[in-house]
mmCIF file of C-alpha atoms in Angstrom:
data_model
loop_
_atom_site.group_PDB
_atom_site.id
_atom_site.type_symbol
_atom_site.label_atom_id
_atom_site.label_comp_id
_atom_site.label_asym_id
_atom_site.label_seq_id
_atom_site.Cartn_x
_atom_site.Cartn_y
_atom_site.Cartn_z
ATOM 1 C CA UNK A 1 221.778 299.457 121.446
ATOM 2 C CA UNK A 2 220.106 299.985 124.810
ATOM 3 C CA UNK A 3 223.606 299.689 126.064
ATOM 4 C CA UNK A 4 224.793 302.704 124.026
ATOM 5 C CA UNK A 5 221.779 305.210 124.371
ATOM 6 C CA UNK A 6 223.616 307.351 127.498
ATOM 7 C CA UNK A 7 226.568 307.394 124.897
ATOM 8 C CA UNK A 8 224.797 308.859 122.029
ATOM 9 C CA UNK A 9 223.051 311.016 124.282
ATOM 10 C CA UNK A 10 225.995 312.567 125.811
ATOM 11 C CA UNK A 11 227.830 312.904 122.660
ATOM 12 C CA UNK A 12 224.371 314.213 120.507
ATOM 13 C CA UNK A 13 223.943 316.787 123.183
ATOM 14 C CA UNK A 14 227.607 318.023 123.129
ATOM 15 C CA UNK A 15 226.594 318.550 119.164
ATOM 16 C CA UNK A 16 228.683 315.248 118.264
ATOM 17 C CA UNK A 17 227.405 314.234 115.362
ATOM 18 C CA UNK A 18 227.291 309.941 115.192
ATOM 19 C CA UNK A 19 227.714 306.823 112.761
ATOM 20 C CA UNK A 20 225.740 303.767 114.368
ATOM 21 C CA UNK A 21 226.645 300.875 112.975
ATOM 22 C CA UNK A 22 224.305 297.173 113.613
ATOM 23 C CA UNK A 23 224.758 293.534 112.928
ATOM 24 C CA UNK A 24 222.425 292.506 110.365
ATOM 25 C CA UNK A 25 223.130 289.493 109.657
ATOM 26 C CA UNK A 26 225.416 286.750 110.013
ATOM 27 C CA UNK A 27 226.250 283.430 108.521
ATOM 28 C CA UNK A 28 228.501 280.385 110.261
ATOM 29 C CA UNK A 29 229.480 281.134 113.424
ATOM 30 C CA UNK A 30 229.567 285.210 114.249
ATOM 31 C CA UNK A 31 230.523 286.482 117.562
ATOM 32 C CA UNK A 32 227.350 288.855 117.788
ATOM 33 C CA UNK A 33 224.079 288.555 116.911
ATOM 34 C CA UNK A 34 222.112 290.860 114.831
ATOM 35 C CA UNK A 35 221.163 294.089 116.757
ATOM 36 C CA UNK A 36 224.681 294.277 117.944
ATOM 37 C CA UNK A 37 225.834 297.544 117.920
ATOM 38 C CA UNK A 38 228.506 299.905 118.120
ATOM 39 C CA UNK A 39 228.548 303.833 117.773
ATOM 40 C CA UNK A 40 231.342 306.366 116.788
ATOM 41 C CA UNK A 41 231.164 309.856 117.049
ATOM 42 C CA UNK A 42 232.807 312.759 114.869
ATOM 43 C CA UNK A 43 235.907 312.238 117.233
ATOM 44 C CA UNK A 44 236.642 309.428 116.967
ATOM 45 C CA UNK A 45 235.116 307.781 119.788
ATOM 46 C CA UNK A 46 233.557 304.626 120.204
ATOM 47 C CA UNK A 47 231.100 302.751 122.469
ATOM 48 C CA UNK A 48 230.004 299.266 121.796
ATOM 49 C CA UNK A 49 230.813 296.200 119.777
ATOM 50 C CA UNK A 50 230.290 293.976 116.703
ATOM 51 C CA UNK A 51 232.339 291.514 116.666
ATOM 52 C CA UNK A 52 235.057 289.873 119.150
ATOM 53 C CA UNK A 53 237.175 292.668 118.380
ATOM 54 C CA UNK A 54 237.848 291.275 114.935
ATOM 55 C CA UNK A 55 236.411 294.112 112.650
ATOM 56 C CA UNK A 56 235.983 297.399 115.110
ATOM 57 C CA UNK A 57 239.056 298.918 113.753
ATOM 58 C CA UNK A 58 237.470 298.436 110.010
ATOM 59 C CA UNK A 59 234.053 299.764 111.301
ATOM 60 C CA UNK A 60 235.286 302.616 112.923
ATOM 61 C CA UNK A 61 237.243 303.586 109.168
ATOM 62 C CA UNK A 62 233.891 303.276 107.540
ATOM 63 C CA UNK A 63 231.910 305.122 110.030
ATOM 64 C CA UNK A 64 233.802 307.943 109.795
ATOM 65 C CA UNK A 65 234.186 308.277 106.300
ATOM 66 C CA UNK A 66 230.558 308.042 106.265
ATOM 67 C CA UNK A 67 230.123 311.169 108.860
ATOM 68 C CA UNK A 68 232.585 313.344 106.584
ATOM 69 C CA UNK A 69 230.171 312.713 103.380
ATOM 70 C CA UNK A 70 232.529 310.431 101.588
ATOM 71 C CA UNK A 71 231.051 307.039 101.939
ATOM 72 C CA UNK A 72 227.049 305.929 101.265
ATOM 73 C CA UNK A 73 225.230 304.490 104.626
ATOM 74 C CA UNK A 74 225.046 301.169 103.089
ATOM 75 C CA UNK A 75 225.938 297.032 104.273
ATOM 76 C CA UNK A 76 229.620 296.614 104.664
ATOM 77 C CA UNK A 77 230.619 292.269 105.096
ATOM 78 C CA UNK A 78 233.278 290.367 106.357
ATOM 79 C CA UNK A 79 234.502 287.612 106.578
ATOM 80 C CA UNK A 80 235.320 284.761 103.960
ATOM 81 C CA UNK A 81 232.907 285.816 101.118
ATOM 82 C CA UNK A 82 232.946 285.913 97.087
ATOM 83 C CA UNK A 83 231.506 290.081 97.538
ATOM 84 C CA UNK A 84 234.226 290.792 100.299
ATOM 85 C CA UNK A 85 234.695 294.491 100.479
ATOM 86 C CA UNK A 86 237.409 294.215 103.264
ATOM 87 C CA UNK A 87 240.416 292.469 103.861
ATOM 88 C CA UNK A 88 239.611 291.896 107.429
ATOM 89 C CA UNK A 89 238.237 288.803 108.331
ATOM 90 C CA UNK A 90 236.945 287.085 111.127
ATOM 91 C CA UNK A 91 238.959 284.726 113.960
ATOM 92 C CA UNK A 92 235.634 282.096 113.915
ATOM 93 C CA UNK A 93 235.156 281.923 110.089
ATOM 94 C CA UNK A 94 231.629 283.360 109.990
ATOM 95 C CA UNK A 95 230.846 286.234 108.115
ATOM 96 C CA UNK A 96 228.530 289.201 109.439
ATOM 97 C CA UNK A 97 226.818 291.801 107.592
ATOM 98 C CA UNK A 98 226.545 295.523 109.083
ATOM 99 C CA UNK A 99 224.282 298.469 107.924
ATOM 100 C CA UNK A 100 226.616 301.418 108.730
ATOM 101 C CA UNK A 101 224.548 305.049 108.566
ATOM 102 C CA UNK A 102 224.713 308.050 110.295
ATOM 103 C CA UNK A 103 222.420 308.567 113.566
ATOM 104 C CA UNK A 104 220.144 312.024 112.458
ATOM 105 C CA UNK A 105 216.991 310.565 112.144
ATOM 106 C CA UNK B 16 212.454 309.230 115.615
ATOM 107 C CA UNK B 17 216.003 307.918 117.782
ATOM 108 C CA UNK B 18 214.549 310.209 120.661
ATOM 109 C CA UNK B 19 211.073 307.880 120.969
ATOM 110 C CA UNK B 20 213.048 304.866 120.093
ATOM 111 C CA UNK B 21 215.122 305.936 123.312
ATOM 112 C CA UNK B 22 212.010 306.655 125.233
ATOM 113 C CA UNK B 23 210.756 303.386 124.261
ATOM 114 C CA UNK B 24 213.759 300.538 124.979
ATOM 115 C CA UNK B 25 214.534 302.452 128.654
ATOM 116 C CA UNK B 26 211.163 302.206 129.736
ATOM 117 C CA UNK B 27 211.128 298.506 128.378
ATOM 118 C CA UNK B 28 208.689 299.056 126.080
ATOM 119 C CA UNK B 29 208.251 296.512 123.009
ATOM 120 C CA UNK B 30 209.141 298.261 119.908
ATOM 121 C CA UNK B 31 210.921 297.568 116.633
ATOM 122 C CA UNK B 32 212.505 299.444 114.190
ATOM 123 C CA UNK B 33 212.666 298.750 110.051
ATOM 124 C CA UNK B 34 215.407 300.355 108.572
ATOM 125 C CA UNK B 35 215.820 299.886 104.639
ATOM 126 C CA UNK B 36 219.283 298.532 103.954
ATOM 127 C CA UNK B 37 219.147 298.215 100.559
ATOM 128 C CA UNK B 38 216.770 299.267 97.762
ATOM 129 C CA UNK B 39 215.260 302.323 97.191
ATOM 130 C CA UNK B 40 215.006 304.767 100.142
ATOM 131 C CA UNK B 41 218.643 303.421 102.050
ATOM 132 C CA UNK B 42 218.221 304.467 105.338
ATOM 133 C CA UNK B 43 214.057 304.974 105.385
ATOM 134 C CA UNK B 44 212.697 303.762 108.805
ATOM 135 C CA UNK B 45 209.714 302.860 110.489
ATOM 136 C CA UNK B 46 208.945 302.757 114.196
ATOM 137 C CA UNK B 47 206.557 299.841 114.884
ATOM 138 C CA UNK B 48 204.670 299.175 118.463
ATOM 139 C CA UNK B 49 201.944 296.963 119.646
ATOM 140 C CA UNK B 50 199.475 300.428 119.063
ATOM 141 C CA UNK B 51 201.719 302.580 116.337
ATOM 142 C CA UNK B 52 203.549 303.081 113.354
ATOM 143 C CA UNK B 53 205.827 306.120 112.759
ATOM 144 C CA UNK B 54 207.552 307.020 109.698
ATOM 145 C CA UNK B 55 207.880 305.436 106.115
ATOM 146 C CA UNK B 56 209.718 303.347 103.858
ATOM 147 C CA UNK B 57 208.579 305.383 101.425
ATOM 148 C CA UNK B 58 205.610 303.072 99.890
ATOM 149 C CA UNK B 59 202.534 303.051 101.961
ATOM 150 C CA UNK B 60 202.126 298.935 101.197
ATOM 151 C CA UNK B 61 205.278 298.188 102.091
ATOM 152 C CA UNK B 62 204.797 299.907 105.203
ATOM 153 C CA UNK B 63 201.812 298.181 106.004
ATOM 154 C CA UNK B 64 203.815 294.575 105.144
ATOM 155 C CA UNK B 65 206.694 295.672 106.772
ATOM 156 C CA UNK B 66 204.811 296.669 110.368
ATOM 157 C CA UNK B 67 203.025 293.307 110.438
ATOM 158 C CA UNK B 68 206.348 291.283 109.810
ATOM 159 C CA UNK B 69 207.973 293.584 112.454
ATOM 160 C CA UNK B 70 204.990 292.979 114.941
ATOM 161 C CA UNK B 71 205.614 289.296 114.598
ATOM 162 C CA UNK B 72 209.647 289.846 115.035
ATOM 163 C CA UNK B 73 208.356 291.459 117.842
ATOM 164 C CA UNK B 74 206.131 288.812 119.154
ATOM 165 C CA UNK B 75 209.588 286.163 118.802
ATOM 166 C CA UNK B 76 212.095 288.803 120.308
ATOM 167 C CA UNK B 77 213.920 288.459 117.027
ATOM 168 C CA UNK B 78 215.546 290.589 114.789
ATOM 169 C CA UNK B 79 216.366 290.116 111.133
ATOM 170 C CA UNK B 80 216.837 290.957 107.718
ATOM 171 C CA UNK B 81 213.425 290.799 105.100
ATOM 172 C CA UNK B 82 213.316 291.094 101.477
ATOM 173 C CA UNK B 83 210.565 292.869 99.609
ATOM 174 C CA UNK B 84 209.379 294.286 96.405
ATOM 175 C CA UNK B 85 208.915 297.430 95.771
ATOM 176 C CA UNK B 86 205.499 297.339 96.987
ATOM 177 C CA UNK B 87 205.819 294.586 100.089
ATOM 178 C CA UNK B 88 205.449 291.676 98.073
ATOM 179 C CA UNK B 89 206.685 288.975 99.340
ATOM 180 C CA UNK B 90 206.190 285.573 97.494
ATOM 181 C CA UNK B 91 208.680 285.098 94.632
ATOM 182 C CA UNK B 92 206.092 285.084 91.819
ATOM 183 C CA UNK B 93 205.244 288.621 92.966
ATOM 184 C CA UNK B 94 209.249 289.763 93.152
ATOM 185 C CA UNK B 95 209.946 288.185 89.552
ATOM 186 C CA UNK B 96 212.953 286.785 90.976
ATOM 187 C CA UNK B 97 214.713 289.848 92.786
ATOM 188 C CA UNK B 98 214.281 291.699 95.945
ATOM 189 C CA UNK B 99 214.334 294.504 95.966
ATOM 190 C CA UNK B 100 214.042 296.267 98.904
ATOM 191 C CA UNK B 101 215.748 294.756 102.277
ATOM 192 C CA UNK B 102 214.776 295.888 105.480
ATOM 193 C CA UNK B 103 216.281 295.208 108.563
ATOM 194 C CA UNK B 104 213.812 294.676 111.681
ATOM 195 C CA UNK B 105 215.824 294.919 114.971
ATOM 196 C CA UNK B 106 213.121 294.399 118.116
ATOM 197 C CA UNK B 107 213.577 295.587 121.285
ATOM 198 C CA UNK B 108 211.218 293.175 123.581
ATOM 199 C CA UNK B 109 210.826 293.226 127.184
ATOM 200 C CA UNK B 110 213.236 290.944 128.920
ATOM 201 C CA UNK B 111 211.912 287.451 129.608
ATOM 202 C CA UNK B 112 210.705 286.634 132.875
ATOM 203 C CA UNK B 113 211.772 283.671 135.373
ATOM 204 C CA UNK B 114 209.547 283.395 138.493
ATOM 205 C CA UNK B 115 211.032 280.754 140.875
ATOM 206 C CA UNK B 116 209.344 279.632 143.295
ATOM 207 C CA UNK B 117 210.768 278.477 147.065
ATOM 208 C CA UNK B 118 213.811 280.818 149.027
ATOM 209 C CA UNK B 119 216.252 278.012 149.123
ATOM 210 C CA UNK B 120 220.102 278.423 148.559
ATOM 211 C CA UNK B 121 219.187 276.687 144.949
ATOM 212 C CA UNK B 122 217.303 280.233 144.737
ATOM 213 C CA UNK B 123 220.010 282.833 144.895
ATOM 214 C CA UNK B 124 222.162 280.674 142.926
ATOM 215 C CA UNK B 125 219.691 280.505 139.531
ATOM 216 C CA UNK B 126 218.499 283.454 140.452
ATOM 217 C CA UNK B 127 222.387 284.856 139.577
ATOM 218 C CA UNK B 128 222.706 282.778 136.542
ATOM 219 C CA UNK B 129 219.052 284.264 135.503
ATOM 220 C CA UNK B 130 220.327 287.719 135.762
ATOM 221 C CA UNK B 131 223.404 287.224 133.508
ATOM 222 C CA UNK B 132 221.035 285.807 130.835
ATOM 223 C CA UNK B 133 219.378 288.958 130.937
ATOM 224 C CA UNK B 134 215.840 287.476 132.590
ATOM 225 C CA UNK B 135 213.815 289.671 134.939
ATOM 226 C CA UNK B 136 213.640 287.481 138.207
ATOM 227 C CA UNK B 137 211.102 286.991 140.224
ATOM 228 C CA UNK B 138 211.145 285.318 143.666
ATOM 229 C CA UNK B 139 208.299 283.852 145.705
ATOM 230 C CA UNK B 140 208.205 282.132 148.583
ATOM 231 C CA UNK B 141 205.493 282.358 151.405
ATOM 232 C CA UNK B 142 207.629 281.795 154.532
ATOM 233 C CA UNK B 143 208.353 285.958 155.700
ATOM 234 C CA UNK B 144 211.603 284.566 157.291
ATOM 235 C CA UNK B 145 212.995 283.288 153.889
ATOM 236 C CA UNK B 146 211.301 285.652 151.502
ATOM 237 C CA UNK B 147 213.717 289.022 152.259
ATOM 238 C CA UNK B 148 215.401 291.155 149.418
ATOM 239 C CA UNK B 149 218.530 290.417 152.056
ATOM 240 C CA UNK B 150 218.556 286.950 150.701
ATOM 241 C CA UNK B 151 218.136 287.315 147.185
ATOM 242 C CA UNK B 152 219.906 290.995 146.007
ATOM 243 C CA UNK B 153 220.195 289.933 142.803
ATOM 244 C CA UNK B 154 216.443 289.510 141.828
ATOM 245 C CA UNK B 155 214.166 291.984 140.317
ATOM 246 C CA UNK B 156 211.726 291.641 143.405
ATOM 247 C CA UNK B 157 210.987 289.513 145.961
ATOM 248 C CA UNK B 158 207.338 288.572 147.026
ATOM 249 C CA UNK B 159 206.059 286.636 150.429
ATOM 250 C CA UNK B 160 203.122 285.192 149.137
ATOM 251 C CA UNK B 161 201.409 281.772 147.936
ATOM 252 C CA UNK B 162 201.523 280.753 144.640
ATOM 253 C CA UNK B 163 197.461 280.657 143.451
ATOM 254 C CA UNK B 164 197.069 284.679 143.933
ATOM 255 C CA UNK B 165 200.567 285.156 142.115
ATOM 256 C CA UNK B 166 199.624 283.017 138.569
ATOM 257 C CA UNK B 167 195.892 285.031 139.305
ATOM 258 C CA UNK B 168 196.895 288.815 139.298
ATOM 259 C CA UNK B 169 199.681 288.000 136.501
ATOM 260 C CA UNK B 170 199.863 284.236 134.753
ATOM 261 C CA UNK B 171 198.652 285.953 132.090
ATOM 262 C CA UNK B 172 202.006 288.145 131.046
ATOM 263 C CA UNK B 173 203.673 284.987 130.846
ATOM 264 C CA UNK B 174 204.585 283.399 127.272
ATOM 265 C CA UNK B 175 206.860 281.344 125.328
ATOM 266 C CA UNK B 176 210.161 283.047 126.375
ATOM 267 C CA UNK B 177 209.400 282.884 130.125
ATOM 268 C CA UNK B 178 210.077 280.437 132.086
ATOM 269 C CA UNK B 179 208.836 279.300 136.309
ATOM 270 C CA UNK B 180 210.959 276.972 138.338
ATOM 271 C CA UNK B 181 209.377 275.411 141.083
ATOM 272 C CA UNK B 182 212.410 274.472 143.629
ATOM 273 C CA UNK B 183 210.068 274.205 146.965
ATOM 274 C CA UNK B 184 209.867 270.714 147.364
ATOM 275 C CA UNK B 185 206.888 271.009 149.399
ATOM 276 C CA UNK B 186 203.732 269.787 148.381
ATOM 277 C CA UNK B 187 201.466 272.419 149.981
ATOM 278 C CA UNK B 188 203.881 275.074 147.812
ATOM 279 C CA UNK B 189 204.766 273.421 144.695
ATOM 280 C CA UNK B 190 201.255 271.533 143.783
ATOM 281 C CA UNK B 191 199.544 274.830 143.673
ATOM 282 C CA UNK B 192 202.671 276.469 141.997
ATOM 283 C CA UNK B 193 202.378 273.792 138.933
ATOM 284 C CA UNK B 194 198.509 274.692 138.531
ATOM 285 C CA UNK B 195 199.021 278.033 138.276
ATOM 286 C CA UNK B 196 201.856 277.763 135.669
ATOM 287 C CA UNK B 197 200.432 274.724 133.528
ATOM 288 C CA UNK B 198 197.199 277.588 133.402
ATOM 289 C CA UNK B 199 199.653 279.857 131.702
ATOM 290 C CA UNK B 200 201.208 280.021 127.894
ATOM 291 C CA UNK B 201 205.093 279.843 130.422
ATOM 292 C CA UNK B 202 207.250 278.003 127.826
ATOM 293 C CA UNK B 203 209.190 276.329 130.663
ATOM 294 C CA UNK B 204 207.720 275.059 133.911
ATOM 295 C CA UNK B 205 210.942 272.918 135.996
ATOM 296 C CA UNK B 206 209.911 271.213 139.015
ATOM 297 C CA UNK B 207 212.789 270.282 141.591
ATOM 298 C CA UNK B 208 212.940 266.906 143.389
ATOM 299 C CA UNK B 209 214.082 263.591 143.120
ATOM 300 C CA UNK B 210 212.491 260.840 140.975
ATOM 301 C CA UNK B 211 210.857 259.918 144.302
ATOM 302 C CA UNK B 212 209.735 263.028 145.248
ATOM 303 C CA UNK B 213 208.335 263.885 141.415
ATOM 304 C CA UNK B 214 206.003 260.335 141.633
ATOM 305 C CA UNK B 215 204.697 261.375 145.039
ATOM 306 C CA UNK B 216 204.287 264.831 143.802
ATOM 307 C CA UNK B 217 202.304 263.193 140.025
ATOM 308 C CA UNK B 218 199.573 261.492 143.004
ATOM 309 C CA UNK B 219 199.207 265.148 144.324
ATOM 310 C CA UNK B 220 198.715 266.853 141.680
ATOM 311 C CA UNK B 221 196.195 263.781 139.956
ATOM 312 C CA UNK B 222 194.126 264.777 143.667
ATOM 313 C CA UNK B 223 194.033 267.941 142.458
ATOM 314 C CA UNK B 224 192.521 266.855 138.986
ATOM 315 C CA UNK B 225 196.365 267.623 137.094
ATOM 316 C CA UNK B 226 196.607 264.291 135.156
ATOM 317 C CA UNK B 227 196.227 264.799 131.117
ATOM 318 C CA UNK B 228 199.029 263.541 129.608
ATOM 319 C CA UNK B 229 199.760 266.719 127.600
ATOM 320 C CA UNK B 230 199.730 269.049 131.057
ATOM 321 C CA UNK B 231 202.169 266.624 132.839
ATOM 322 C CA UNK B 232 204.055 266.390 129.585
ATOM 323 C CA UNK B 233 204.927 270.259 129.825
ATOM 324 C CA UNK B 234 206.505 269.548 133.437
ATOM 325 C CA UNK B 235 210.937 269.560 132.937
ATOM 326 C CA UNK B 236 211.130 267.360 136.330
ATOM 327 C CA UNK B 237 213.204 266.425 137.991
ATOM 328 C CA UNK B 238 214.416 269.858 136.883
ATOM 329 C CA UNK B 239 217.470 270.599 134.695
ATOM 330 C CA UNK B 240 219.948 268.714 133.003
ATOM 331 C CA UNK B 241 221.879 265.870 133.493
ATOM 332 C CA UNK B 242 225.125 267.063 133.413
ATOM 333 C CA UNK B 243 226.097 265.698 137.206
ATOM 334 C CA UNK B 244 225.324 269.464 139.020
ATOM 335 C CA UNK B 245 225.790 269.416 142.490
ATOM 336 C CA UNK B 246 226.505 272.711 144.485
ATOM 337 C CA UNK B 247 223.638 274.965 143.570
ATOM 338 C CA UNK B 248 225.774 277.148 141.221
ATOM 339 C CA UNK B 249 225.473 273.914 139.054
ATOM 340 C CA UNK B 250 222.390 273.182 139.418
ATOM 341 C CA UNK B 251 221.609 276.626 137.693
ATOM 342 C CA UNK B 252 223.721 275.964 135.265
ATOM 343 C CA UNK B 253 221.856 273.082 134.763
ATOM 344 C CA UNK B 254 218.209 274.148 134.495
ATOM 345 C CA UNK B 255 219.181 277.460 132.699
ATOM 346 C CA UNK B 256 221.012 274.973 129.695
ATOM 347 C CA UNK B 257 217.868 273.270 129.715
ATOM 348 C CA UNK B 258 215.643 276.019 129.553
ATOM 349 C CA UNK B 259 217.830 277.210 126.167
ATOM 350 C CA UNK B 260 218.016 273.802 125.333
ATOM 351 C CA UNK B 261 214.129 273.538 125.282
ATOM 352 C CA UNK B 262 214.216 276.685 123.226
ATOM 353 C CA UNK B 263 216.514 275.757 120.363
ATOM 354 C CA UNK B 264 215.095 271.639 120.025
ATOM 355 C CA UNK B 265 218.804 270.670 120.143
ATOM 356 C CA UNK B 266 218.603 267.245 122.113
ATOM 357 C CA UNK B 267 220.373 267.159 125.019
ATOM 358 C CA UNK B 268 220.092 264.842 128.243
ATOM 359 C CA UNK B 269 217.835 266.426 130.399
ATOM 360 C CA UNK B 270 216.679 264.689 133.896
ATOM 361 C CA UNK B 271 213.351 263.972 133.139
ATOM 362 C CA UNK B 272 214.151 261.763 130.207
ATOM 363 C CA UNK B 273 216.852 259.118 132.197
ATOM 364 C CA UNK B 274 216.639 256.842 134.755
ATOM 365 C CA UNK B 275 217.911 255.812 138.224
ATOM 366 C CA UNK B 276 219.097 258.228 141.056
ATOM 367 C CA UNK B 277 219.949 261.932 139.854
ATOM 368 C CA UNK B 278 223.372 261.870 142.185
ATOM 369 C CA UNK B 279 224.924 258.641 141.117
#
């Protein structure tokens, strides 16, 4: 996250409002570790990473629909599990675990 | 609370953060330093659980998910079976520190491979000439100055996640230099130096009343491991995969452990 703060700066002060999404957890092999982060803002943009590519596209859905109101901040996985909420899985096998929410505390 | 949080990781200041991921309260945070607790997960035991696990986390430079009850219990007689609250503690600690010790070319090179890990680097060497921020860019700052005052005015900010590597190979530099860090809680002290150099440098250092088995035990010397290094680059390679090494317990074939010349 320290990476992202001028990011969420710049885009909070332009009255941007922003999803953060963090690695939580992971199981197997996962690119990131938890406290990985990525942020997307109202438009669309993004800063940051939680995986090796594998899921931003995903993330960035689920951030957004969390900014408009129509999705819950709540733990999104992927990767090869029983509870998979995504088709998108990851290159390595692992699976990770994200807490998606809104950043307006 | 984001704004202090901010405040917080760019001045480098330890802090975590619990953020309820599931459970009642989604979302709830608390803001957790060595001095103070902001916010609420909405239960004022919980909170008080919480901020000691996240103090620990802290402590470790971890971050991770915990499961609760309702109130912060935590054994599974207390939960009945389910959690229910998780928390996720993300910590923001300082970065580790490496001091090496000695300018040599071996200097700048770990010195570069220290940075990428993300260490603050320290280098110390009491020779003016060798000592210059010219020389060594890439560290955090460079002192001209003996060892013994160095571990005084700071040996104690030094802990488990730190490590000092000792590349001198002078005797008047390096036996004080291995006092001053087997003083310390460092979790890695590497001495540089042949097998030849490291049994001249045990009889100093036994002079100097530095022969219990469990000091000399902490000593990673000759330094690094043995994958074959030779240009300095490699040699940082080396002692850095040790260093992680020595963190995780995975057994790999350090220096120390073998026999016979290091170059063969």
């Amino acid at each position: 996250m320290r990476e992202l703060l001028d990011d969420i700066d710049r885009w909070r002060s332009a009255g941007s409002r922003v999803a953060i999404a963090r690695v939580v957890d992971i199981e197997g092999s996962g690119p990131r570790l938890p406290g990985a982060a990525m942020v997307v803002n109202e438009q669309g943009e993004v800063a940051g990473s939680v995986s090796g590519g594998c899921v931003e596209g995903a993330v960035v859905g689920e951030a957004l629909a969390i900014l408009r109101g129509e999705a819950l901040p709540r733990v999104v996985t992927f990767g090869y599990s029983d509870d998979d909420a995504f088709a998108v899985g990851l290159t390595c096998g692992g699976i990770i675990r994200l807490f998606i929410e809104p950043l307006d505390w | 609370m984001y704004q202090e949080l901010a405040r917080l990781i760019r001045d480098e200041q330890p802090v975590a953060l619990v953020t309820t991921i599931s459970g009642p309260n989604v979302g709830a945070k608390l803001l957790v330093t060595g001095t103070d607790t902001q916010g609420s997960l909405g239960d004022t035991e919980l909170d008080r659980i919480a901020a000691r696990d996240a103090l620990a986390e802290l402590e470790a430079g971890r971050s991770g998910v915990r499961h609760y009850g309702p109130h912060g219990e935590t054994t599974p007689e207390d939960l009945h079976g389910s959690a229910e609250v998780s928390v996720f503690i993300e910590s923001w600690a300082p970065p580790p520190q490496m001091w090496i010790f000695g300018a040599v070319d071996f200097t700048a090179a770990l010195a570069k491979v220290a940075k990428v890990l993300g260490y603050r680097v320290t280098v110390c060497d009491a020779r003016e000439v060798f000592a210059t921020r010219r020389r060594f860019p890439m560290a955090d700052e460079v002192m001209v100055t003996w060892p013994t005052p160095v571990f005084d005015e700071r040996g104690h900010t030094l802990g488990s996640r730190d490590a000092v590597c000792i590349l001198t190979h002078d005797p008047k530099f390096d036996v004080p230099a291995v006092q001053g860090a087997l003083a310390t809680k460092v979790g890695y002290i590497g001495v540089m130096g042949s097998r030849t150099t490291h049994t001249k440098r045990l009889e100093r250092l036994a002079e100097v009343g530095v022969d219990r088995p469990e000091q000399l035990a902490r000593l990673m010397s000759p330094i690094g491991l043995d994958l074959g290094a030779r240009t300095p680059e490699e040699t940082a390679i080396s002692i850095c995969a040790e260093i992680i090494a020595r963190r995780t317990g995975k057994v790999t074939p350090s220096l120390r452990d073998g026999e016979g010349p290091i170059h063969s």
